[in-house]
């Protein structure tokens, strides 16, 4: 059953979903990228740092034989996902989603055709050897012939203090880059929300991250054992904004801020 949310209560995960996530598009990208590289459809997904595991829930909707396992260390988003997203699936689909409350660095996590880490979650690993250990663990978790997919972002706009407001129907979402240190590439981000007629709710989510670059990510994936590493770059619409379509490239394009995927093949 979907947990009833009192209209006056503040449901931070629902505003997060509307503001920063697009799980239905994400699973299409994951499935199509595997098909493009491997010539067949993937069956299993491991969603690392799964949070409310909406991606896992969308994955099992794509095909009758698809299975997903989500891994997150925090019971709070997992419980939210169970109450609000898993409950929207039918019981047969639910039986194809498993959730583990565990660290992505734990040994012997389940293997999958596609292991994915979305929304830059691995940026919390600030040292190269920590990231390498995680990528090695992801490598172990990828089935022979499978892929590891991570997203990343950057551009000059992400190397300066700034706050961007995006207006939605009844609320605003704020992406706040509070600091950036060019010596370490460490950056502090916050998400704030403001519902119409209410005070701004500051720092609903906070992220203490290292901004990894694409060349670093490619090299660390190669060091972890991936035999080929590809970059998928987002196309742009007529206004020059990202159009949500990612294609395999060997060269990027200068822009103020960008989002890309790095994909390792085992
Ligand atoms: C930025 S959120 C991303 C959530 C989700 N992947 C998404 O796309 O929105 C990062 C998530 O990583 C989880 N996390 C942090 N450290 C972790 C670890 N070592 N192992 C597993 N999950 C971790 C947090 O609990 C949080 O849910």
Coordinates of C-alpha atoms and ligand atoms in Angstrom, one line a residue:
X1 CA 0.0 0.0 0.0
X2 CA 1.2 3.5 -0.8
X3 CA 1.9 5.4 2.4
X4 CA -0.5 8.3 2.6
X5 CA 1.3 11.6 2.7
X6 CA -0.5 14.4 4.5
X7 CA -0.6 17.3 2.0
X8 CA 0.9 19.6 4.6
X9 CA 3.8 17.3 5.4
X10 CA 7.0 17.8 3.5
X11 CA 7.8 14.7 1.4
X12 CA 11.5 15.4 0.5
X13 CA 11.9 12.3 -1.7
X14 CA 8.9 13.2 -3.9
X15 CA 10.3 16.7 -4.5
X16 CA 13.8 15.1 -5.2
X17 CA 12.2 12.7 -7.7
X18 CA 10.4 15.5 -9.5
X19 CA 13.6 17.7 -9.5
X20 CA 16.5 15.5 -10.2
X21 CA 15.5 12.0 -11.2
X22 CA 14.2 10.5 -14.4
X23 CA 14.3 6.7 -13.7
X24 CA 12.1 5.8 -16.6
X25 CA 14.6 7.3 -19.0
X26 CA 17.6 6.0 -17.1
X27 CA 16.6 2.3 -17.4
X28 CA 16.1 2.8 -21.2
X29 CA 19.6 4.2 -21.5
X30 CA 21.0 1.3 -19.4
X31 CA 19.2 -1.4 -21.4
X32 CA 19.9 0.2 -24.8
X33 CA 23.6 0.8 -24.0
X34 CA 24.1 -2.9 -23.1
X35 CA 22.2 -3.9 -26.3
X36 CA 24.4 -1.6 -28.4
X37 CA 27.6 -3.0 -26.9
X38 CA 26.7 -6.6 -26.4
X39 CA 24.1 -7.3 -29.2
X40 CA 21.5 -8.7 -26.7
X41 CA 19.2 -7.5 -24.0
X42 CA 20.4 -7.4 -20.4
X43 CA 18.5 -9.3 -17.7
X44 CA 19.8 -8.3 -14.4
X45 CA 20.6 -4.8 -12.9
X46 CA 22.5 -4.0 -9.7
X47 CA 21.7 -0.4 -8.7
X48 CA 24.5 0.7 -6.4
X49 CA 23.7 3.7 -4.0
X50 CA 20.1 2.9 -4.9
X51 CA 18.5 5.3 -2.3
X52 CA 14.7 4.9 -2.9
X53 CA 15.5 2.4 -5.7
X54 CA 13.1 3.9 -8.2
X55 CA 15.4 2.8 -11.0
X56 CA 15.2 -0.9 -9.9
X57 CA 11.4 -0.6 -9.9
X58 CA 11.4 0.8 -13.4
X59 CA 13.9 -1.8 -14.6
X60 CA 11.6 -4.8 -13.8
X61 CA 8.7 -3.0 -15.7
X62 CA 10.8 -3.1 -19.0
X63 CA 10.6 -6.9 -19.6
X64 CA 9.0 -9.9 -17.9
X65 CA 12.4 -11.6 -17.2
X66 CA 14.3 -8.5 -15.9
X67 CA 15.5 -8.6 -12.3
X68 CA 17.0 -5.9 -10.1
X69 CA 18.9 -5.6 -6.9
X70 CA 19.4 -2.3 -5.1
X71 CA 22.2 -1.7 -2.6
X72 CA 22.2 1.2 -0.2
X73 CA 23.6 1.8 3.3
X74 CA 20.8 3.9 4.6
X75 CA 17.5 2.3 5.8
X76 CA 15.5 5.5 5.5
X77 CA 15.4 5.9 1.7
X78 CA 15.0 2.1 1.3
X79 CA 12.0 2.2 3.6
X80 CA 10.5 5.1 1.6
X81 CA 11.1 3.2 -1.7
X82 CA 9.3 0.1 -0.3
X83 CA 6.3 2.2 0.9
X84 CA 6.0 4.4 -2.2
X85 CA 7.6 2.8 -5.3
X86 CA 7.8 -1.0 -4.7
X87 CA 4.2 -0.9 -3.6
X88 CA 3.1 0.5 -7.0
X89 CA 4.4 -2.6 -8.8
X90 CA 2.2 -5.8 -9.1
X91 CA 3.3 -8.7 -6.9
X92 CA 5.0 -10.6 -9.8
X93 CA 7.1 -7.5 -10.6
X94 CA 7.8 -7.0 -6.8
X95 CA 9.2 -10.5 -6.7
X96 CA 11.9 -9.5 -9.2
X97 CA 13.2 -6.6 -7.0
X98 CA 15.6 -7.3 -4.1
X99 CA 17.0 -4.7 -1.8
X100 CA 20.2 -5.0 0.3
X101 CA 21.0 -2.6 3.1
X102 CA 24.7 -2.8 2.7
X103 CA 27.7 -0.8 1.6
X104 CA 28.7 -0.9 -2.1
X105 CA 32.2 -1.7 -0.9
X106 CA 31.1 -5.0 0.8
X107 CA 32.5 -8.2 -0.7
X108 CA 30.2 -10.7 -2.4
X109 CA 27.4 -8.4 -3.5
X110 CA 25.1 -10.0 -6.1
X111 CA 26.4 -10.0 -9.7
X112 CA 24.4 -8.5 -12.6
X113 CA 24.6 -7.8 -16.4
X114 CA 24.5 -4.1 -15.6
X115 CA 25.9 -2.5 -12.5
X116 CA 25.0 1.2 -12.3
X117 CA 25.7 4.0 -9.9
X118 CA 23.5 7.0 -10.7
X119 CA 23.3 10.6 -9.6
X120 CA 27.1 11.0 -9.0
X121 CA 26.9 9.1 -5.7
X122 CA 30.4 7.7 -6.0
X123 CA 31.8 11.3 -5.8
X124 CA 31.8 10.7 -2.1
X125 CA 35.0 8.7 -2.5
X126 CA 37.5 11.5 -2.4
X127 CA 40.7 9.6 -2.7
X128 CA 41.8 7.8 -5.9
X129 CA 42.5 4.5 -4.0
X130 CA 39.0 4.6 -2.5
X131 CA 37.4 5.0 -5.9
X132 CA 39.6 2.3 -7.3
X133 CA 38.6 -0.1 -4.6
X134 CA 34.9 0.7 -5.3
X135 CA 35.4 0.2 -9.1
X136 CA 37.2 -3.1 -8.5
X137 CA 34.3 -4.2 -6.4
X138 CA 31.9 -3.1 -9.1
X139 CA 34.0 -5.0 -11.7
X140 CA 33.6 -8.2 -9.6
X141 CA 29.9 -7.6 -9.5
X142 CA 29.5 -7.4 -13.3
X143 CA 28.7 -10.7 -15.0
X144 CA 31.2 -11.8 -17.7
X145 CA 30.5 -9.7 -20.7
X146 CA 28.5 -7.2 -18.7
X147 CA 28.8 -3.4 -18.2
X148 CA 29.4 -0.9 -15.4
X149 CA 27.7 2.5 -15.9
X150 CA 28.3 5.7 -13.9
X151 CA 27.1 9.2 -14.6
X152 CA 29.3 12.3 -14.0
X153 CA 29.0 16.1 -14.4
X154 CA 31.3 19.0 -14.8
X155 CA 32.1 22.2 -16.7
X156 CA 33.3 25.7 -15.6
X157 CA 29.9 26.4 -14.0
X158 CA 30.6 23.6 -11.5
X159 CA 33.9 25.2 -10.5
X160 CA 32.4 28.3 -8.9
X161 CA 29.9 29.2 -6.2
X162 CA 26.4 29.6 -7.6
X163 CA 22.8 28.7 -6.9
X164 CA 20.3 27.8 -9.6
X165 CA 16.5 27.9 -9.1
X166 CA 14.2 25.7 -11.1
X167 CA 10.5 26.5 -10.8
X168 CA 8.0 23.7 -10.8
X169 CA 4.2 24.0 -10.6
X170 CA 3.9 24.4 -6.8
X171 CA 7.5 24.5 -5.6
X172 CA 11.0 25.6 -6.5
X173 CA 14.1 23.4 -6.5
X174 CA 17.5 25.0 -5.8
X175 CA 20.9 23.4 -6.8
X176 CA 23.4 25.2 -4.6
X177 CA 27.1 24.9 -5.3
X178 CA 28.4 26.3 -2.0
X179 CA 32.1 25.9 -2.6
X180 CA 34.8 24.5 -5.0
X181 CA 38.4 24.1 -4.2
X182 CA 40.6 23.9 -7.3
X183 CA 43.5 22.4 -5.4
X184 CA 41.6 19.3 -4.3
X185 CA 38.5 19.5 -6.6
X186 CA 36.4 19.1 -3.5
X187 CA 33.0 20.7 -3.7
X188 CA 30.1 21.2 -1.4
X189 CA 26.5 21.1 -2.8
X190 CA 23.1 21.5 -1.3
X191 CA 19.6 21.0 -2.5
X192 CA 17.0 23.4 -1.1
X193 CA 13.2 23.4 -1.8
X194 CA 10.6 26.1 -1.4
X195 CA 6.9 25.4 -1.7
X196 CA 4.7 28.2 -2.8
X197 CA 3.8 30.5 0.1
X198 CA 6.2 28.8 2.4
X199 CA 9.7 29.6 3.8
X200 CA 12.6 28.1 1.8
X201 CA 13.7 24.8 3.3
X202 CA 17.5 24.9 3.3
X203 CA 19.9 22.0 2.9
X204 CA 17.3 19.3 2.6
X205 CA 20.1 17.2 0.9
X206 CA 23.8 17.9 1.1
X207 CA 26.7 16.5 -0.8
X208 CA 30.4 16.6 0.2
X209 CA 32.1 15.5 -3.0
X210 CA 35.2 15.4 -5.1
X211 CA 34.6 16.5 -8.7
X212 CA 36.1 13.6 -10.7
X213 CA 37.0 14.3 -14.3
X214 CA 36.2 12.0 -17.3
X215 CA 39.9 11.2 -18.0
X216 CA 40.4 10.2 -14.3
X217 CA 37.3 8.1 -14.3
X218 CA 38.3 6.3 -17.5
X219 CA 41.8 5.6 -16.2
X220 CA 40.5 4.3 -12.9
X221 CA 38.0 2.0 -14.6
X222 CA 40.8 0.6 -16.8
X223 CA 42.9 0.1 -13.7
X224 CA 40.0 -1.8 -12.1
X225 CA 40.1 -4.2 -15.0
X226 CA 37.5 -3.0 -17.5
X227 CA 38.8 -3.9 -20.9
X228 CA 37.1 -1.1 -22.8
X229 CA 35.8 2.2 -21.4
X230 CA 33.4 4.5 -23.3
X231 CA 32.0 7.9 -22.8
X232 CA 28.4 8.9 -23.7
X233 CA 27.9 12.6 -24.2
X234 CA 24.5 14.4 -24.2
X235 CA 23.2 16.0 -27.3
X236 CA 21.7 19.5 -27.2
X237 CA 18.4 21.0 -28.3
X238 CA 17.9 24.2 -30.3
X239 CA 18.4 26.4 -27.2
X240 CA 21.7 24.7 -26.5
X241 CA 20.3 22.8 -23.4
X242 CA 20.9 19.1 -22.9
X243 CA 18.3 17.0 -24.8
X244 CA 18.6 13.8 -22.7
X245 CA 20.0 11.8 -25.6
X246 CA 23.4 10.3 -25.0
X247 CA 25.7 9.0 -27.7
X248 CA 29.1 7.3 -27.7
X249 CA 31.8 9.8 -28.4
X250 CA 35.6 10.1 -28.4
X251 CA 35.5 13.9 -28.1
X252 CA 33.3 16.2 -26.0
X253 CA 32.2 19.8 -26.5
X254 CA 33.0 22.8 -24.5
X255 CA 30.0 23.9 -22.4
X256 CA 29.3 25.7 -19.1
X257 CA 28.0 22.5 -17.5
X258 CA 27.5 19.0 -18.8
X259 CA 26.4 15.5 -17.8
X260 CA 27.9 12.4 -19.3
X261 CA 28.1 8.6 -18.7
X262 CA 31.2 6.5 -18.5
X263 CA 30.7 2.9 -19.3
X264 CA 33.1 0.1 -18.6
X265 CA 32.9 -3.3 -20.5
X266 CA 34.1 -6.4 -18.6
Ligands
LIG1 C1 23.1 11.1 -4.0 S1 22.1 9.8 -3.3 C2 21.7 9.0 -4.8 C3 20.4 8.1 -4.7 C4 20.0 7.5 -6.0 N1 21.0 6.7 -6.6 C5 19.5 8.6 -7.0 O1 19.7 8.4 -8.2 O2 19.0 9.6 -6.6 C6 23.4 8.8 -2.6 C7 23.0 7.5 -1.9 O3 24.1 6.7 -1.6 C8 23.9 6.1 -0.3 N2 25.3 5.7 0.2 C9 26.3 6.5 0.7 N3 27.4 5.7 0.9 C10 27.1 4.4 0.6 C11 27.8 3.2 0.6 N4 29.1 3.2 1.0 N5 27.2 2.1 0.2 C12 25.9 2.1 -0.3 N6 25.2 3.3 -0.3 C13 25.7 4.4 0.1 C14 23.2 7.1 0.5 O4 22.5 6.5 1.6 C15 22.2 7.7 -0.6 O5 21.0 7.0 -0.6

